[in-house]
Tab-separated table of C-alpha atoms in Angstrom:
chain	number	residue	atom	x	y	z
A	1	MET	CA	-3.668	6.612	-52.245
A	2	ASP	CA	-6.954	4.619	-51.944
A	3	TYR	CA	-9.873	6.715	-53.361
A	4	THR	CA	-12.022	6.193	-50.097
A	5	VAL	CA	-9.068	7.533	-48.029
A	6	GLU	CA	-8.565	10.377	-50.330
A	7	LYS	CA	-12.197	11.247	-50.069
A	8	TYR	CA	-12.061	11.092	-46.418
A	9	LEU	CA	-9.113	13.249	-46.066
A	10	GLU	CA	-10.746	15.745	-48.343
A	11	LYS	CA	-14.213	15.902	-46.611
A	12	LYS	CA	-13.605	14.843	-42.834
A	13	ALA	CA	-10.009	15.037	-41.861
A	14	LEU	CA	-8.809	17.355	-39.089
A	15	PHE	CA	-6.165	19.682	-40.551
A	16	ALA	CA	-4.861	21.142	-37.394
A	17	ASN	CA	-1.851	23.410	-37.154
A	18	PHE	CA	1.133	21.473	-35.785
A	19	ASN	CA	4.878	20.826	-36.283
A	20	VAL	CA	5.895	17.355	-37.382
A	21	TYR	CA	9.384	15.893	-36.201
A	22	LYS	CA	10.650	12.422	-36.692
A	23	ASN	CA	13.258	10.665	-34.758
A	24	TYR	CA	14.448	8.695	-37.874
A	25	ASP	CA	16.106	10.036	-40.970
A	26	PHE	CA	14.471	7.852	-43.565
A	27	VAL	CA	12.196	4.865	-44.231
A	28	SER	CA	13.982	2.308	-46.332
A	29	GLN	CA	12.652	0.938	-49.543
A	30	LYS	CA	12.068	-2.379	-47.966
A	31	ASP	CA	10.050	-0.770	-45.212
A	32	SER	CA	7.970	1.311	-47.624
A	33	GLN	CA	6.606	-1.803	-49.202
A	34	VAL	CA	5.282	-3.465	-46.079
A	35	GLU	CA	2.104	-2.916	-44.001
A	36	ILE	CA	2.142	0.184	-41.775
A	37	ILE	CA	0.517	-0.179	-38.358
A	38	ALA	CA	0.018	3.271	-36.683
A	39	ILE	CA	-0.072	3.461	-32.821
A	40	VAL	CA	-1.684	6.838	-32.080
A	41	ILE	CA	-0.910	8.364	-28.511
A	42	PRO	CA	-2.173	11.586	-27.256
A	43	VAL	CA	0.385	12.940	-24.910
A	44	TYR	CA	-0.619	15.371	-22.312
A	45	MET	CA	1.184	15.741	-18.899
A	46	GLU	CA	2.764	12.244	-19.423
A	47	TYR	CA	6.393	13.073	-18.772
A	48	PRO	CA	8.277	10.997	-17.486
A	49	TYR	CA	5.518	8.327	-17.465
A	50	PHE	CA	5.534	8.286	-21.297
A	51	TYR	CA	9.037	6.790	-21.391
A	52	LYS	CA	7.933	3.564	-19.854
A	53	THR	CA	5.159	3.339	-22.434
A	54	LEU	CA	7.744	3.553	-25.274
A	55	LEU	CA	10.014	0.960	-23.669
A	56	SER	CA	7.028	-1.285	-23.345
A	57	LEU	CA	6.411	-1.005	-26.994
A	58	GLN	CA	10.107	-1.560	-27.735
A	59	ASP	CA	10.035	-4.794	-25.690
A	60	SER	CA	7.001	-5.943	-27.519
A	61	LEU	CA	8.745	-5.597	-30.881
A	62	GLU	CA	11.127	-8.293	-30.058
A	63	TYR	CA	8.392	-10.805	-30.705
A	64	VAL	CA	7.563	-9.610	-34.203
A	65	LYS	CA	8.979	-11.880	-36.803
A	66	ASN	CA	7.362	-10.815	-39.981
A	67	PRO	CA	8.064	-7.616	-42.086
A	68	CYS	CA	6.114	-4.562	-40.884
A	69	VAL	CA	6.502	-0.944	-39.790
A	70	PHE	CA	5.097	0.335	-36.544
A	71	ARG	CA	4.578	4.181	-36.785
A	72	VAL	CA	4.109	5.549	-33.233
A	73	ILE	CA	2.340	8.872	-33.660
A	74	CYS	CA	2.741	11.008	-30.577
A	75	VAL	CA	0.404	13.918	-30.466
A	76	VAL	CA	2.104	16.014	-27.756
A	77	ASN	CA	-0.433	18.665	-26.747
A	78	ASN	CA	-1.505	21.580	-24.551
A	79	LYS	CA	-3.589	24.688	-24.628
A	80	LYS	CA	-2.569	28.280	-24.850
A	81	ASP	CA	-4.170	28.972	-21.428
A	82	ASP	CA	-2.605	25.865	-19.718
A	83	SER	CA	-0.301	26.422	-16.763
A	84	SER	CA	3.432	26.775	-17.241
A	85	GLU	CA	3.864	23.387	-15.455
A	86	ILE	CA	1.800	21.721	-18.097
A	87	LYS	CA	3.607	23.573	-20.995
A	88	ASP	CA	7.071	22.671	-19.529
A	89	ASN	CA	6.065	18.986	-19.295
A	90	SER	CA	5.115	19.142	-23.009
A	91	GLN	CA	8.334	20.520	-24.041
A	92	LYS	CA	10.358	18.020	-21.974
A	93	THR	CA	8.331	15.259	-23.744
A	94	VAL	CA	9.099	16.811	-27.281
A	95	LYS	CA	12.757	17.180	-26.309
A	96	MET	CA	12.954	13.545	-25.192
A	97	LEU	CA	11.347	12.258	-28.380
A	98	ARG	CA	13.619	14.297	-30.719
A	99	ASN	CA	16.833	13.524	-28.983
A	100	GLN	CA	17.740	10.427	-30.931
A	101	ASP	CA	21.143	9.961	-29.113
A	102	LYS	CA	19.279	9.276	-25.928
A	103	VAL	CA	16.256	7.555	-27.258
A	104	TYR	CA	17.537	4.042	-27.058
A	105	PHE	CA	14.175	2.449	-27.614
A	106	LEU	CA	14.367	3.220	-31.392
A	107	ASP	CA	14.577	0.173	-33.557
A	108	ASP	CA	14.300	-0.830	-37.145
A	109	LYS	CA	10.595	-1.616	-36.945
A	110	LEU	CA	9.618	1.377	-34.677
A	111	TYR	CA	9.339	4.829	-36.153
A	112	ILE	CA	8.259	7.645	-33.982
A	113	ASP	CA	6.390	10.643	-35.504
A	114	ILE	CA	6.060	13.655	-33.204
A	115	LEU	CA	3.059	15.906	-33.803
A	116	ASP	CA	3.984	19.075	-31.933
A	117	CYS	CA	0.643	20.654	-30.780
A	118	CYS	CA	2.095	22.319	-27.731
A	119	THR	CA	4.646	24.854	-28.836
A	120	GLU	CA	3.478	28.503	-29.042
A	121	GLY	CA	1.470	29.064	-32.067
A	122	PHE	CA	0.709	25.364	-32.501
A	123	GLU	CA	-1.431	24.727	-29.156
A	124	ILE	CA	-4.750	23.017	-29.448
A	125	PRO	CA	-7.883	25.121	-28.914
A	126	SER	CA	-9.114	25.806	-25.470
A	127	ASN	CA	-12.275	24.012	-26.007
A	128	GLN	CA	-10.556	20.855	-27.236
A	129	GLY	CA	-9.153	17.850	-25.594
A	130	VAL	CA	-8.250	14.094	-25.913
A	131	GLY	CA	-10.842	13.305	-28.726
A	132	TYR	CA	-9.408	16.188	-30.788
A	133	CYS	CA	-5.805	14.764	-30.335
A	134	ARG	CA	-6.725	11.349	-31.161
A	135	LYS	CA	-8.448	12.549	-34.368
A	136	ILE	CA	-5.348	14.554	-35.339
A	137	GLY	CA	-3.133	11.582	-34.875
A	138	MET	CA	-5.397	8.985	-36.549
A	139	ASP	CA	-6.230	11.400	-39.530
A	140	TYR	CA	-2.349	11.863	-39.907
A	141	ALA	CA	-1.951	7.993	-39.945
A	142	LEU	CA	-4.134	7.860	-43.018
A	143	LYS	CA	-2.012	10.417	-44.679
A	144	ILE	CA	1.057	8.167	-44.289
A	145	GLY	CA	-0.581	5.142	-45.638
A	146	ALA	CA	-1.387	3.195	-42.467
A	147	LYS	CA	-3.494	0.028	-42.843
A	148	VAL	CA	-4.442	-0.339	-39.145
A	149	LEU	CA	-4.966	2.466	-36.519
A	150	VAL	CA	-4.349	1.614	-32.886
A	151	CYS	CA	-5.319	3.804	-29.899
A	152	LEU	CA	-2.920	3.925	-27.003
A	153	ASP	CA	-2.369	6.289	-23.984
A	154	GLY	CA	0.835	7.865	-22.816
A	155	ASP	CA	0.771	6.117	-19.466
A	156	THR	CA	-0.282	2.722	-20.678
A	157	LEU	CA	1.972	-0.416	-20.889
A	158	VAL	CA	1.496	-3.266	-23.327
A	159	SER	CA	2.037	-7.064	-23.021
A	160	LYS	CA	4.944	-8.699	-24.747
A	161	ASN	CA	2.887	-10.150	-27.586
A	162	TYR	CA	1.126	-6.738	-28.259
A	163	CYS	CA	2.886	-5.791	-31.573
A	164	SER	CA	2.833	-9.462	-32.922
A	165	VAL	CA	-0.973	-9.685	-32.250
A	166	LEU	CA	-1.472	-6.373	-33.981
A	167	LEU	CA	0.361	-7.568	-36.899
A	168	ASP	CA	-1.684	-10.836	-37.058
A	169	PHE	CA	-4.763	-8.538	-37.129
A	170	ALA	CA	-3.505	-6.407	-39.869
A	171	SER	CA	-2.581	-9.509	-41.827
A	172	LYS	CA	-6.093	-10.732	-42.009
A	173	LYS	CA	-7.879	-10.614	-45.293
A	174	ASN	CA	-10.563	-8.137	-44.323
A	175	PRO	CA	-9.793	-6.821	-40.706
A	176	TYR	CA	-12.451	-4.626	-39.256
A	177	ALA	CA	-12.064	-3.563	-35.586
A	178	ALA	CA	-11.180	-5.193	-32.415
A	179	LEU	CA	-10.576	-4.693	-28.629
A	180	ILE	CA	-7.510	-5.554	-26.452
A	181	PRO	CA	-8.299	-6.751	-22.890
A	182	PHE	CA	-7.048	-4.543	-20.225
A	183	LYS	CA	-5.843	-4.739	-16.648
A	184	HIS	CA	-4.797	-1.683	-14.653
A	185	GLN	CA	-1.308	-1.288	-13.270
A	186	THR	CA	-0.613	-1.597	-9.584
A	187	ALA	CA	-1.296	1.725	-7.911
A	188	GLU	CA	1.062	3.571	-5.576
A	189	SER	CA	-1.028	3.583	-2.409
A	190	LEU	CA	-3.155	1.000	-0.820
A	191	ASP	CA	-6.179	3.288	-1.112
A	192	GLN	CA	-5.579	3.701	-4.854
A	193	ARG	CA	-5.075	-0.089	-5.278
A	194	ASN	CA	-8.301	-0.785	-3.538
A	195	GLY	CA	-10.008	1.912	-5.590
A	196	ILE	CA	-8.816	0.630	-9.122
A	197	GLN	CA	-9.621	-2.933	-8.139
A	198	LEU	CA	-13.087	-1.890	-7.115
A	199	TYR	CA	-13.617	0.134	-10.359
A	200	GLU	CA	-12.193	-2.456	-12.594
A	201	SER	CA	-14.270	-5.206	-10.982
A	202	PHE	CA	-17.404	-2.894	-11.461
A	203	MET	CA	-16.640	-2.497	-15.143
A	204	LYS	CA	-16.122	-6.143	-15.845
A	205	LYS	CA	-19.151	-7.252	-13.911
A	206	HIS	CA	-21.204	-4.716	-15.747
A	207	SER	CA	-19.984	-5.967	-19.028
A	208	SER	CA	-20.673	-9.580	-18.141
A	209	LYS	CA	-24.159	-8.605	-17.012
A	210	LEU	CA	-24.820	-6.725	-20.227
A	211	LYS	CA	-23.755	-9.577	-22.357
A	212	LYS	CA	-26.395	-11.753	-20.893
A	213	THR	CA	-29.048	-9.157	-21.843
A	214	GLY	CA	-28.418	-9.767	-25.565
A	215	THR	CA	-27.193	-6.234	-26.278
A	216	ILE	CA	-24.382	-5.915	-28.839
A	217	TYR	CA	-22.783	-3.162	-26.767
A	218	TYR	CA	-21.821	-5.101	-23.732
A	219	GLN	CA	-17.922	-4.687	-24.191
A	220	THR	CA	-15.899	-2.358	-22.218
A	221	ALA	CA	-13.797	-0.185	-24.452
A	222	LEU	CA	-11.138	2.053	-22.854
A	223	GLY	CA	-9.158	4.471	-25.136
A	224	PRO	CA	-6.078	2.208	-25.206
A	225	THR	CA	-8.039	-0.951	-26.061
A	226	ILE	CA	-9.338	0.054	-29.461
A	227	VAL	CA	-7.865	-1.223	-32.767
A	228	CYS	CA	-9.538	-0.609	-36.181
A	229	SER	CA	-8.759	-0.897	-39.843
A	230	VAL	CA	-8.637	2.223	-42.021
A	231	LYS	CA	-11.857	0.898	-43.733
A	232	ALA	CA	-13.696	0.779	-40.506
A	233	TYR	CA	-12.341	4.177	-39.372
A	234	ILE	CA	-13.585	5.905	-42.599
A	235	ALA	CA	-16.887	3.944	-42.391
A	236	VAL	CA	-17.686	5.613	-39.115
A	237	GLY	CA	-16.607	9.077	-40.004
A	238	GLY	CA	-13.385	8.995	-38.116
A	239	MET	CA	-12.668	9.803	-34.450
A	240	ASN	CA	-14.960	12.224	-32.646
A	241	GLN	CA	-13.652	15.313	-30.975
A	242	LYS	CA	-15.137	14.885	-27.475
A	243	LEU	CA	-13.327	16.225	-24.499
A	244	ALA	CA	-13.712	12.861	-22.753
A	245	GLY	CA	-15.659	9.671	-23.459
A	246	GLU	CA	-14.324	9.858	-27.098
A	247	ASP	CA	-13.412	6.104	-26.676
A	248	PHE	CA	-17.027	5.074	-25.654
A	249	TYR	CA	-18.462	7.009	-28.733
A	250	PHE	CA	-16.002	5.725	-31.129
A	251	PHE	CA	-16.401	2.125	-30.001
A	252	GLN	CA	-20.262	2.512	-30.233
A	253	ALA	CA	-19.893	3.801	-33.733
A	254	LEU	CA	-17.734	0.748	-34.790
A	255	VAL	CA	-20.230	-1.587	-33.236
A	256	LYS	CA	-23.138	-0.077	-34.853
A	257	ASN	CA	-21.529	-0.054	-38.180
A	258	LYS	CA	-20.653	-3.814	-37.932
A	259	GLY	CA	-23.915	-4.886	-36.223
A	260	THR	CA	-22.117	-7.318	-33.947
A	261	PRO	CA	-19.786	-7.133	-30.981
A	262	LEU	CA	-16.141	-6.569	-31.907
A	263	GLU	CA	-13.370	-9.252	-32.078
A	264	VAL	CA	-11.211	-9.401	-28.962
A	265	LEU	CA	-7.488	-9.984	-29.476
A	266	ASP	CA	-5.278	-12.233	-27.536
A	267	SER	CA	-3.156	-9.607	-25.950
A	268	MET	CA	-3.223	-7.087	-23.012
A	269	VAL	CA	-2.874	-3.428	-22.189
A	270	TYR	CA	-2.126	-2.086	-18.685
A	271	PRO	CA	-3.593	1.486	-18.185
A	272	SER	CA	-2.274	3.595	-15.374
A	273	ALA	CA	-4.049	3.553	-12.036
A	274	ARG	CA	-2.825	6.986	-11.012
A	275	ILE	CA	-5.096	9.761	-9.804
A	276	SER	CA	-5.529	12.269	-12.616
A	277	TYR	CA	-7.552	15.363	-13.547
A	278	ARG	CA	-6.399	15.450	-17.214
A	279	VAL	CA	-9.959	15.055	-18.586
A	280	PRO	CA	-13.470	15.809	-17.168
A	281	PHE	CA	-14.118	12.211	-16.382
A	282	GLY	CA	-12.293	9.021	-16.677
A	283	THR	CA	-10.446	6.357	-14.598
A	284	GLY	CA	-8.158	9.000	-12.972
A	285	GLN	CA	-11.112	10.877	-11.658
A	286	VAL	CA	-12.825	7.762	-10.578
A	287	ILE	CA	-9.839	6.645	-8.450
A	288	SER	CA	-9.742	10.035	-6.907
A	289	SER	CA	-13.462	9.844	-6.119
A	290	ILE	CA	-13.199	6.441	-4.573
A	291	CYS	CA	-10.181	7.372	-2.525
A	292	GLY	CA	-12.133	10.274	-1.065
A	293	LYS	CA	-10.237	13.050	-2.827
A	294	THR	CA	-13.335	14.549	-4.288
A	295	LEU	CA	-16.664	12.809	-3.950
A	296	ASN	CA	-17.519	9.628	-2.111
A	297	SER	CA	-21.056	9.344	-3.558
A	298	LYS	CA	-19.832	6.818	-6.380
A	299	GLU	CA	-18.154	4.423	-4.070
A	300	GLN	CA	-21.188	2.476	-3.105
A	301	LEU	CA	-22.244	2.160	-6.830
A	302	TYR	CA	-18.775	0.606	-7.589
A	303	LYS	CA	-19.313	-1.782	-4.710
A	304	ASP	CA	-22.847	-2.848	-5.338
A	305	GLY	CA	-23.136	-2.330	-9.123
A	306	TYR	CA	-26.212	-1.284	-10.939
A	307	PRO	CA	-29.384	-2.829	-9.734
A	308	ASN	CA	-30.113	-6.298	-11.197
A	309	LEU	CA	-33.695	-5.324	-12.101
A	310	ALA	CA	-32.164	-3.043	-14.628
A	311	TYR	CA	-30.341	-5.979	-16.523
A	312	LYS	CA	-33.464	-7.972	-16.218
A	313	ILE	CA	-35.674	-5.355	-17.811
A	314	ILE	CA	-32.999	-4.746	-20.663
A	315	PHE	CA	-33.021	-8.540	-21.346
A	316	GLU	CA	-36.742	-8.669	-21.529
A	317	PHE	CA	-37.042	-5.675	-23.595
A	318	ILE	CA	-34.574	-7.006	-26.160
A	319	GLN	CA	-36.445	-10.346	-26.180
A	320	TYR	CA	-39.870	-8.904	-26.749
A	321	ILE	CA	-38.570	-6.535	-29.612
A	322	LYS	CA	-36.891	-9.779	-31.252
A	323	GLN	CA	-40.396	-11.323	-31.363
A	324	CYS	CA	-41.930	-8.275	-32.618
A	325	CYS	CA	-39.242	-7.910	-35.338
A	326	LYS	CA	-40.110	-11.381	-36.702
A	327	LYS	CA	-43.795	-10.572	-36.733
A	328	LYS	CA	-43.275	-6.962	-38.062
A	329	LEU	CA	-45.671	-5.658	-35.488
A	330	SER	CA	-46.853	-2.006	-35.776
A	331	SER	CA	-46.582	0.456	-32.957
A	332	GLY	CA	-50.300	-0.074	-32.194
A	333	GLU	CA	-49.682	-3.784	-31.893
A	334	LEU	CA	-46.368	-3.488	-30.001
A	335	LYS	CA	-47.451	-0.784	-27.396
A	336	PRO	CA	-50.004	-2.955	-25.624
A	337	ILE	CA	-47.547	-5.805	-25.290
A	338	LEU	CA	-44.843	-3.685	-23.749
A	339	GLU	CA	-47.264	-1.756	-21.547
A	340	LYS	CA	-48.385	-5.168	-20.056
A	341	LYS	CA	-45.014	-6.807	-19.951
A	342	LEU	CA	-42.850	-3.871	-18.948
A	343	PRO	CA	-45.004	-1.305	-17.437
A	344	GLU	CA	-42.076	0.193	-15.279
A	345	ILE	CA	-40.287	1.693	-18.431
A	346	GLN	CA	-43.215	3.117	-20.187
A	347	LEU	CA	-42.404	6.646	-19.245
A	348	PHE	CA	-38.976	6.127	-20.462
A	349	LEU	CA	-40.219	4.842	-23.801
A	350	GLN	CA	-42.575	7.805	-24.074
A	351	ASP	CA	-39.839	10.283	-23.162
A	352	GLU	CA	-37.618	8.659	-25.828
A	353	GLU	CA	-40.529	8.719	-28.426
A	354	PHE	CA	-39.927	5.099	-29.021
A	355	TYR	CA	-43.246	4.187	-30.562
A	356	ILE	CA	-42.963	7.033	-33.120
A	357	LEU	CA	-39.482	5.763	-33.913
A	358	TRP	CA	-40.779	2.171	-34.250
A	359	GLU	CA	-43.032	3.240	-37.156
A	360	LYS	CA	-40.178	4.789	-38.965
A	361	LEU	CA	-38.055	1.768	-38.430
A	362	LEU	CA	-40.854	-0.422	-39.890
A	363	VAL	CA	-41.002	1.678	-42.939
A	364	ASN	CA	-37.350	1.638	-43.674
A	365	ASN	CA	-36.540	-2.031	-42.907
A	366	LYS	CA	-38.649	-4.544	-44.775
A	367	LYS	CA	-36.633	-7.527	-43.518
A	368	SER	CA	-36.993	-8.692	-39.875
A	369	GLU	CA	-33.188	-8.845	-39.482
A	370	ASN	CA	-32.611	-5.383	-40.783
A	371	LEU	CA	-35.433	-4.280	-38.422
A	372	GLU	CA	-33.663	-5.821	-35.383
A	373	ARG	CA	-30.368	-4.355	-36.437
A	374	ALA	CA	-31.955	-0.904	-36.738
A	375	PHE	CA	-33.453	-1.247	-33.197
A	376	HIS	CA	-29.971	-1.984	-31.836
A	377	CYS	CA	-28.730	1.155	-33.511
A	378	TRP	CA	-31.363	3.114	-31.554
A	379	PHE	CA	-30.959	1.137	-28.315
A	380	ASP	CA	-27.179	1.761	-28.240
A	381	GLY	CA	-24.846	1.810	-25.197
A	382	LEU	CA	-25.769	5.384	-24.302
A	383	LYS	CA	-29.487	4.614	-24.325
A	384	ILE	CA	-28.925	1.542	-22.175
A	385	ILE	CA	-27.101	3.535	-19.648
A	386	ARG	CA	-29.934	6.141	-19.555
A	387	LEU	CA	-32.350	3.231	-19.069
A	388	ILE	CA	-30.302	1.820	-16.240
A	389	HIS	CA	-30.399	5.306	-14.514
A	390	PHE	CA	-34.134	5.475	-15.050
A	391	VAL	CA	-34.606	2.231	-13.298
A	392	GLU	CA	-32.305	3.338	-10.580
A	393	GLU	CA	-34.193	6.577	-10.044
A	394	SER	CA	-37.436	4.684	-9.990
A	395	LEU	CA	-36.160	2.370	-7.250
A	396	ASN	CA	-34.700	5.374	-5.198
A	397	PRO	CA	-36.877	8.343	-6.130
A	398	GLU	CA	-35.407	10.499	-3.337
A	399	SER	CA	-31.742	9.666	-3.977
């Protein structure tokens, strides 16, 4: 085992209490000598949707020509205080995965590891959720010697070239991390179809506008779109354990560590467009909101998008900072420039203690390119969203 992997497992791995089952009897000597690509899937209330996901992966394997092993790590989970309906759903999923006679998607390149985090005595803690389960699966993948870790969801389908593209990524000399483009599946009802189209359009327009600002955090990263090498995973300290939004924070950590946007792979994933309340926020909640099932207040935002002024301010802010990085201006020199050029965000910068931080960045980064990179580590995706909301509130103070 690689020393860095061993050190990560010793210091940061999540050693949760779970049963491990496999729907294969052995890994051949031939397979033990090729690269392992681990596809990690948290499975919560996904039966029977999950069956389609596995069949989609099976179809994709037909296009893989080179030797490899795909380990599909299914983290089937529920909490002790979940309803009997949820627990029954988990048990049906485990039974389906363990029943080799009926699991006709098994193939000589696809091995399924079932991490049972749902049976009594093995449930996940009541205060944990999808981030915790992704981490369980990804840390387990390190233990079994995976080279590449892939995030997927239990209700997401994949394109025909999905597995072959993953193998191409794993075969690179020094793969880091990448994103796979997404397009949501067709929803069941007209309202849901309109809702997901509206939301997806909003996300992609937002990403396009952010790209023009010069930020390195412009890409949209949903859970099932993220791929990374083991080296990249360890470098960012592994997956976080957030109840929701774990994909956003993991993606952001990968971008910060690299210092540039992530590579985009030539494949596609198709997340579900169904209404769901499995996490505190996410696509399922948004569709419910747009369809009027919960709140209607967000619908106008998805129609109109964030104000263009916000993107203009972000662009100008980044450009002024670039110039200041080249000149190595102090806070005393930088503040009058920004007060004159961007007076509308001075309160935001003060609240964020930006000028105090700038002095620290100057001390710790002697080269201008390092200073600019350090600035982008501070002005990350979360900070950008906070600035956008600040601008929104300044335009609509009574909203």
